Amino acid sequence: MRTYKRKTDKGKTPPDVMLRAVQMVINEGRSVNSVANDFTIPQKTLDRYVKKARTQNENGTEIKLERVGYFNRRQIFSHEHETLLADYLKRASDIYYGLTPKELRKFAFQYASSNKFEVPANWTKNKMAGEDWAAAFIKRNNSLSLRCPQATSLSRATSFNKTNVNMFFSNLKTVYNRLHLEPSDIWNVDETGKKPDRIIARRGFKQIGKLTSAERGTLVTLTVAVSASGNSIPPFFIFPRVNFRDHFIRDGPVGSLGDANPSGWMKEEHFIKFIKHFIHHARCSKERPVLLLLDNHESHLSVPALDICKENGVTVLSFPPHCSHKLQPLDRSVYGPLKKIL
């Protein structure tokens, strides 16, 4: 972050002193130069405030100086909103889903957009807050700091423990009792990818290549939601393409929906489309709420997606981080057998 240090004492005239000087010029008829010398105010500065005050006088309003001297650039968020944002970051970190600085910048932009705050042009262009804002935000909130998390492999080995599992099922029980859910109202959603099949190769060689068409891509992501009663909604596909075409899902299950992403992976905008697809087929509402169980991937927890869920009676509960290999029902009972068949 660029830290600016003032090099002069300019702009430090108190507002009440500036107001008295302006009133002397206007009400007593003294010259700007003499009053500026008496109060040790730069002549051009006093002349500028006098012109503003005379404009107020002509409009019949009382002479009032709202701002005097230099002032801080406009803040995007109020103190209350920054406190809420800081509390969210700490809570996310406590449940092992801490945001990186880049994720914070994306979330801040979404937060500002949701509240219809005016933001700089570069925020809108990049769809995220600036680096300077993020650094200044952390500096303003001394309860926050940057920390390096544990490696994923170690986290996966240590996160599946009695405490985390008990906390998840405790939250599940609380939501279940609060919403009075039936098995048909409890849904689980997860993605899986279809990669190239294994091939037979010479023993002793670890790096094996296979010629493929560049147009075919390497990964198609399949997203499915299944309820505890065994019902499912039509799948949602993400194809490794720049643009989606309707014929991609021509021979797919009835009601299927699709989108495109060059990497083939799901991103925030794709999950928003899937949530709308899910709400349409699950027929949920605030009068008929449902519970959606999913992992805590960043694409699932964007502000627009959570807002859509809230408006349509979808309560989201995520599995503990790095525990989906043990707790995710679709991983354990559906995707494993499916991949073996394919």
Coordinates of C-alpha atoms in Angstrom, one line a residue:
M1 CA 0.0 0.0 0.0
R2 CA 1.2 3.5 -0.8
T3 CA 1.5 5.5 2.4
Y4 CA 1.5 9.3 1.9
K5 CA 3.1 11.5 4.5
R6 CA 2.2 15.2 4.6
K7 CA 5.2 17.5 3.9
T8 CA 3.6 20.9 4.8
D9 CA 1.2 22.4 7.3
K10 CA -1.1 23.8 4.7
G11 CA -4.9 23.2 5.1
K12 CA -4.8 23.2 8.9
T13 CA -6.9 26.3 9.5
P14 CA -9.7 25.4 12.0
P15 CA -13.2 25.7 10.5
D16 CA -14.4 28.3 13.1
V17 CA -11.4 30.5 12.4
M18 CA -12.1 30.3 8.6
L19 CA -15.8 31.1 9.2
R20 CA -14.9 34.2 11.3
A21 CA -12.5 35.5 8.6
V22 CA -15.2 35.0 5.8
Q23 CA -17.8 36.8 7.9
M24 CA -15.4 39.8 8.4
V25 CA -14.9 40.1 4.7
I26 CA -18.7 39.8 3.9
N27 CA -20.3 41.5 6.8
E28 CA -17.7 44.2 7.7
G29 CA -16.6 44.9 4.2
R30 CA -12.9 44.4 4.9
S31 CA -10.6 43.4 2.1
V32 CA -9.6 39.8 1.6
N33 CA -5.9 40.7 1.8
S34 CA -6.1 42.4 5.2
V35 CA -8.2 39.7 6.8
A36 CA -5.9 37.0 5.4
N37 CA -2.9 38.7 7.0
D38 CA -4.7 39.0 10.3
F39 CA -5.6 35.3 10.5
T40 CA -2.5 34.0 8.7
I41 CA -4.5 32.4 6.0
P42 CA -3.3 32.3 2.4
Q43 CA -5.1 35.0 0.4
K44 CA -6.2 32.7 -2.4
T45 CA -7.6 30.2 0.1
L46 CA -9.7 32.8 1.9
D47 CA -10.8 34.3 -1.4
R48 CA -12.1 30.9 -2.5
Y49 CA -14.2 30.4 0.7
V50 CA -15.5 34.0 0.4
K51 CA -16.8 33.3 -3.1
K52 CA -18.6 30.2 -1.8
A53 CA -20.1 32.1 1.1
R54 CA -21.3 34.9 -1.2
T55 CA -23.1 32.3 -3.4
Q56 CA -24.8 31.1 -0.2
N57 CA -25.7 34.7 0.7
E58 CA -27.3 35.3 -2.7
N59 CA -29.4 32.1 -2.4
G60 CA -30.7 33.4 1.0
T61 CA -29.0 30.6 3.0
E62 CA -26.9 31.0 6.1
I63 CA -23.2 31.2 5.6
K64 CA -21.9 27.7 6.5
L65 CA -18.6 26.0 5.8
E66 CA -19.0 22.3 5.6
R67 CA -15.4 21.4 4.9
V68 CA -12.2 23.3 5.5
G69 CA -8.8 22.3 4.5
Y70 CA -7.7 18.8 3.2
F71 CA -9.9 15.9 4.0
N72 CA -9.8 12.1 3.5
R73 CA -10.9 10.7 0.3
R74 CA -14.4 9.3 0.4
Q75 CA -14.7 5.9 2.1
I76 CA -16.7 3.2 0.3
F77 CA -18.0 1.6 3.5
S78 CA -19.1 3.3 6.7
H79 CA -17.5 2.3 10.0
E80 CA -20.5 0.0 10.8
H81 CA -20.2 -1.8 7.4
E82 CA -16.5 -2.2 7.8
T83 CA -17.1 -3.7 11.3
L84 CA -19.6 -6.2 9.8
L85 CA -17.1 -7.1 7.1
A86 CA -14.3 -7.6 9.6
D87 CA -16.5 -9.8 11.8
Y88 CA -17.4 -11.9 8.7
L89 CA -13.7 -12.4 7.9
K90 CA -12.9 -13.5 11.5
R91 CA -15.9 -15.8 11.5
A92 CA -14.9 -17.3 8.2
S93 CA -11.4 -17.9 9.5
D94 CA -12.7 -19.5 12.7
I95 CA -14.6 -22.1 10.7
Y96 CA -11.5 -22.8 8.6
Y97 CA -12.6 -20.9 5.5
G98 CA -10.4 -17.8 5.7
L99 CA -10.4 -15.5 2.7
T100 CA -7.2 -14.7 0.8
P101 CA -6.6 -11.0 0.0
K102 CA -7.9 -11.5 -3.6
E103 CA -11.0 -13.2 -2.3
L104 CA -11.5 -10.3 0.1
R105 CA -11.3 -7.8 -2.8
K106 CA -13.9 -9.8 -4.7
F107 CA -16.2 -10.1 -1.7
A108 CA -15.8 -6.3 -0.9
F109 CA -17.0 -5.5 -4.5
Q110 CA -19.9 -7.8 -4.2
Y111 CA -20.8 -6.4 -0.8
A112 CA -20.7 -2.8 -2.1
S113 CA -22.7 -3.8 -5.2
S114 CA -25.4 -5.5 -3.1
N115 CA -25.7 -2.4 -0.9
K116 CA -25.7 -0.1 -4.0
F117 CA -22.7 1.8 -2.8
E118 CA -20.8 4.1 -5.2
V119 CA -17.4 2.5 -6.1
P120 CA -14.4 3.6 -8.1
A121 CA -14.4 2.8 -11.8
N122 CA -11.5 0.4 -11.4
W123 CA -13.6 -1.7 -9.0
T124 CA -16.3 -2.1 -11.6
K125 CA -13.8 -2.8 -14.3
N126 CA -11.9 -5.5 -12.4
K127 CA -15.0 -6.8 -10.5
M128 CA -13.0 -6.5 -7.3
A129 CA -11.7 -3.9 -4.9
G130 CA -8.2 -2.4 -5.3
E131 CA -5.1 -3.7 -3.6
D132 CA -4.6 -0.4 -1.8
W133 CA -8.1 -0.6 -0.4
A134 CA -7.6 -4.1 0.9
A135 CA -4.3 -3.2 2.6
A136 CA -5.8 -0.1 4.1
F137 CA -8.8 -2.0 5.3
I138 CA -6.6 -4.6 7.1
K139 CA -4.5 -1.7 8.6
R140 CA -7.6 0.1 9.8
N141 CA -8.9 -3.1 11.5
N142 CA -6.1 -4.1 13.8
S143 CA -7.9 -7.3 14.8
L144 CA -7.1 -8.7 11.3
S145 CA -3.8 -9.9 10.0
L146 CA -2.5 -12.1 7.2
R147 CA -1.6 -15.6 8.2
C148 CA -0.3 -18.6 6.2
P149 CA -2.8 -21.5 6.5
Q150 CA -1.8 -25.2 6.9
A151 CA -1.1 -27.2 3.8
T152 CA -4.2 -28.8 2.3
S153 CA -3.0 -32.3 2.7
L154 CA -2.3 -31.8 6.4
S155 CA -5.7 -30.1 6.8
R156 CA -7.5 -33.0 5.1
A157 CA -5.7 -35.4 7.5
T158 CA -6.5 -33.4 10.6
S159 CA -9.9 -31.8 9.8
F160 CA -11.9 -35.0 9.8
N161 CA -12.1 -35.2 13.6
K162 CA -14.7 -35.7 16.2
T163 CA -15.0 -32.0 17.0
N164 CA -15.6 -30.8 13.4
V165 CA -18.0 -33.7 12.6
N166 CA -20.0 -33.1 15.8
M167 CA -20.2 -29.4 15.0
F168 CA -21.6 -30.2 11.5
F169 CA -24.2 -32.6 12.8
S170 CA -25.2 -30.2 15.5
N171 CA -25.8 -27.4 12.9
L172 CA -27.6 -29.9 10.8
K173 CA -29.9 -30.9 13.7
T174 CA -30.6 -27.2 14.5
V175 CA -31.6 -26.4 10.9
Y176 CA -33.6 -29.6 10.6
N177 CA -35.7 -28.8 13.8
R178 CA -36.1 -25.1 12.9
L179 CA -37.4 -25.7 9.4
H180 CA -39.3 -28.9 10.2
L181 CA -37.9 -30.6 7.1
E182 CA -39.0 -33.7 5.3
P183 CA -36.5 -36.0 3.6
S184 CA -37.7 -34.6 0.2
D185 CA -36.6 -31.1 1.5
I186 CA -33.0 -32.1 2.2
W187 CA -30.7 -31.8 -0.8
N188 CA -27.1 -32.5 -1.5
V189 CA -25.2 -30.9 -4.4
D190 CA -21.7 -31.7 -5.6
E191 CA -19.6 -31.5 -8.8
T192 CA -17.5 -34.1 -10.5
G193 CA -15.3 -34.1 -13.5
K194 CA -14.8 -36.6 -16.3
K195 CA -11.1 -36.8 -17.2
P196 CA -9.4 -38.9 -19.9
D197 CA -9.4 -42.6 -19.2
R198 CA -6.4 -44.5 -18.1
I199 CA -4.4 -46.3 -20.8
I200 CA -2.1 -49.3 -20.9
A201 CA 1.5 -48.3 -21.2
R202 CA 5.0 -49.6 -20.7
R203 CA 5.9 -50.4 -17.1
G204 CA 8.4 -48.0 -15.5
F205 CA 7.2 -44.9 -17.4
K206 CA 5.3 -42.5 -15.2
Q207 CA 4.6 -39.7 -17.7
I208 CA 2.4 -41.0 -20.4
G209 CA 0.9 -38.9 -23.1
K210 CA -2.2 -39.4 -25.3
L211 CA -3.1 -37.6 -28.5
T212 CA -6.4 -35.8 -28.2
S213 CA -8.3 -33.3 -30.3
A214 CA -7.8 -29.7 -29.0
E215 CA -11.4 -29.1 -29.6
R216 CA -12.5 -31.8 -27.3
G217 CA -11.0 -30.2 -24.2
T218 CA -9.9 -32.2 -21.1
L219 CA -12.6 -31.9 -18.5
V220 CA -16.4 -31.7 -18.4
T221 CA -17.9 -30.9 -15.0
L222 CA -21.2 -32.5 -14.0
T223 CA -23.2 -30.9 -11.1
V224 CA -26.1 -32.9 -9.6
A225 CA -28.4 -32.3 -6.7
V226 CA -30.1 -35.3 -5.0
S227 CA -32.6 -35.3 -2.1
A228 CA -32.7 -37.6 0.9
S229 CA -35.8 -39.2 -0.6
G230 CA -33.9 -40.2 -3.7
N231 CA -35.3 -37.5 -6.1
S232 CA -32.9 -35.6 -8.3
I233 CA -33.0 -32.6 -10.6
P234 CA -31.7 -32.6 -14.2
P235 CA -27.9 -32.3 -14.2
F236 CA -26.0 -29.1 -14.9
F237 CA -22.9 -29.4 -17.2
I238 CA -19.9 -27.1 -17.6
F239 CA -18.1 -27.7 -20.9
P240 CA -14.4 -26.7 -21.6
R241 CA -15.4 -24.1 -24.2
V242 CA -15.4 -20.3 -24.4
N243 CA -19.0 -20.2 -25.5
F244 CA -21.9 -22.5 -24.8
R245 CA -24.1 -24.0 -27.6
D246 CA -27.4 -25.7 -27.0
H247 CA -26.4 -28.7 -29.0
F248 CA -23.9 -29.6 -26.3
I249 CA -26.7 -31.1 -24.2
R250 CA -28.9 -32.2 -27.1
D251 CA -28.7 -35.9 -26.1
G252 CA -28.5 -35.3 -22.3
P253 CA -31.3 -35.9 -19.7
V254 CA -34.5 -33.9 -20.2
G255 CA -34.3 -30.6 -18.5
S256 CA -30.5 -30.5 -18.4
L257 CA -28.8 -27.1 -18.4
G258 CA -25.2 -26.2 -19.4
D259 CA -22.6 -23.4 -19.5
A260 CA -19.1 -23.0 -20.7
N261 CA -15.7 -22.2 -19.1
P262 CA -12.3 -22.7 -20.8
S263 CA -11.0 -24.6 -17.8
G264 CA -14.1 -26.8 -17.4
W265 CA -14.4 -25.9 -13.7
M266 CA -17.3 -24.2 -12.0
K267 CA -16.9 -20.6 -11.1
E268 CA -19.2 -18.2 -9.2
E269 CA -21.3 -17.1 -12.2
H270 CA -21.9 -20.8 -13.1
F271 CA -23.0 -21.7 -9.6
I272 CA -25.5 -18.8 -9.7
K273 CA -27.0 -20.3 -12.8
F274 CA -27.1 -23.7 -11.2
I275 CA -28.9 -22.3 -8.1
K276 CA -31.6 -20.8 -10.3
H277 CA -31.8 -24.1 -12.1
F278 CA -32.1 -25.9 -8.7
I279 CA -34.8 -23.5 -7.4
H280 CA -36.9 -24.0 -10.6
H281 CA -36.9 -27.8 -10.3
A282 CA -37.0 -28.1 -6.5
R283 CA -39.9 -25.7 -6.4
C284 CA -38.7 -24.2 -3.1
S285 CA -39.8 -20.9 -1.6
K286 CA -39.9 -19.1 1.8
E287 CA -43.2 -21.0 2.4
R288 CA -41.6 -24.3 1.4
P289 CA -38.0 -24.1 2.6
V290 CA -35.3 -26.6 1.7
L291 CA -31.8 -27.4 3.0
L292 CA -28.9 -27.6 0.6
L293 CA -25.8 -29.4 1.7
L294 CA -22.6 -28.6 -0.1
D295 CA -18.8 -28.2 0.3
N296 CA -17.4 -24.8 1.0
H297 CA -15.7 -24.1 -2.3
E298 CA -15.4 -20.4 -3.0
S299 CA -17.7 -20.6 -6.0
H300 CA -20.5 -21.7 -3.8
L301 CA -20.3 -18.8 -1.3
S302 CA -20.6 -15.6 -3.4
V303 CA -22.9 -12.9 -2.2
P304 CA -25.2 -13.0 -5.2
A305 CA -25.7 -16.8 -4.9
L306 CA -26.4 -16.5 -1.1
D307 CA -28.8 -13.7 -1.7
I308 CA -30.7 -15.8 -4.3
C309 CA -30.8 -18.7 -1.8
K310 CA -32.1 -16.5 1.0
E311 CA -34.9 -14.9 -1.2
N312 CA -36.1 -18.4 -2.3
G313 CA -36.1 -20.3 1.0
V314 CA -32.9 -22.2 0.4
T315 CA -30.8 -22.7 3.6
V316 CA -27.2 -23.5 2.8
L317 CA -25.1 -25.7 5.1
S318 CA -21.5 -26.5 4.2
F319 CA -19.5 -29.6 5.2
P320 CA -16.4 -29.0 7.3
P321 CA -13.4 -28.1 5.1
H322 CA -11.4 -31.0 3.8
C323 CA -14.0 -33.5 5.0
S324 CA -16.1 -34.1 1.9
H325 CA -14.2 -37.3 1.1
K326 CA -15.9 -38.8 4.3
L327 CA -19.1 -36.8 4.7
Q328 CA -20.2 -35.8 1.1
P329 CA -23.1 -38.3 0.3
L330 CA -22.7 -37.9 -3.5
D331 CA -19.0 -38.5 -3.3
R332 CA -19.4 -41.6 -1.2
S333 CA -22.4 -43.3 -2.9
V334 CA -22.9 -41.8 -6.4
Y335 CA -19.9 -40.4 -8.1
G336 CA -17.6 -43.2 -7.2
P337 CA -19.7 -46.0 -8.8
L338 CA -20.5 -43.6 -11.7
K339 CA -16.9 -43.1 -12.6
K340 CA -16.2 -46.8 -12.5
I341 CA -19.0 -47.4 -15.0
L342 CA -17.8 -44.6 -17.3

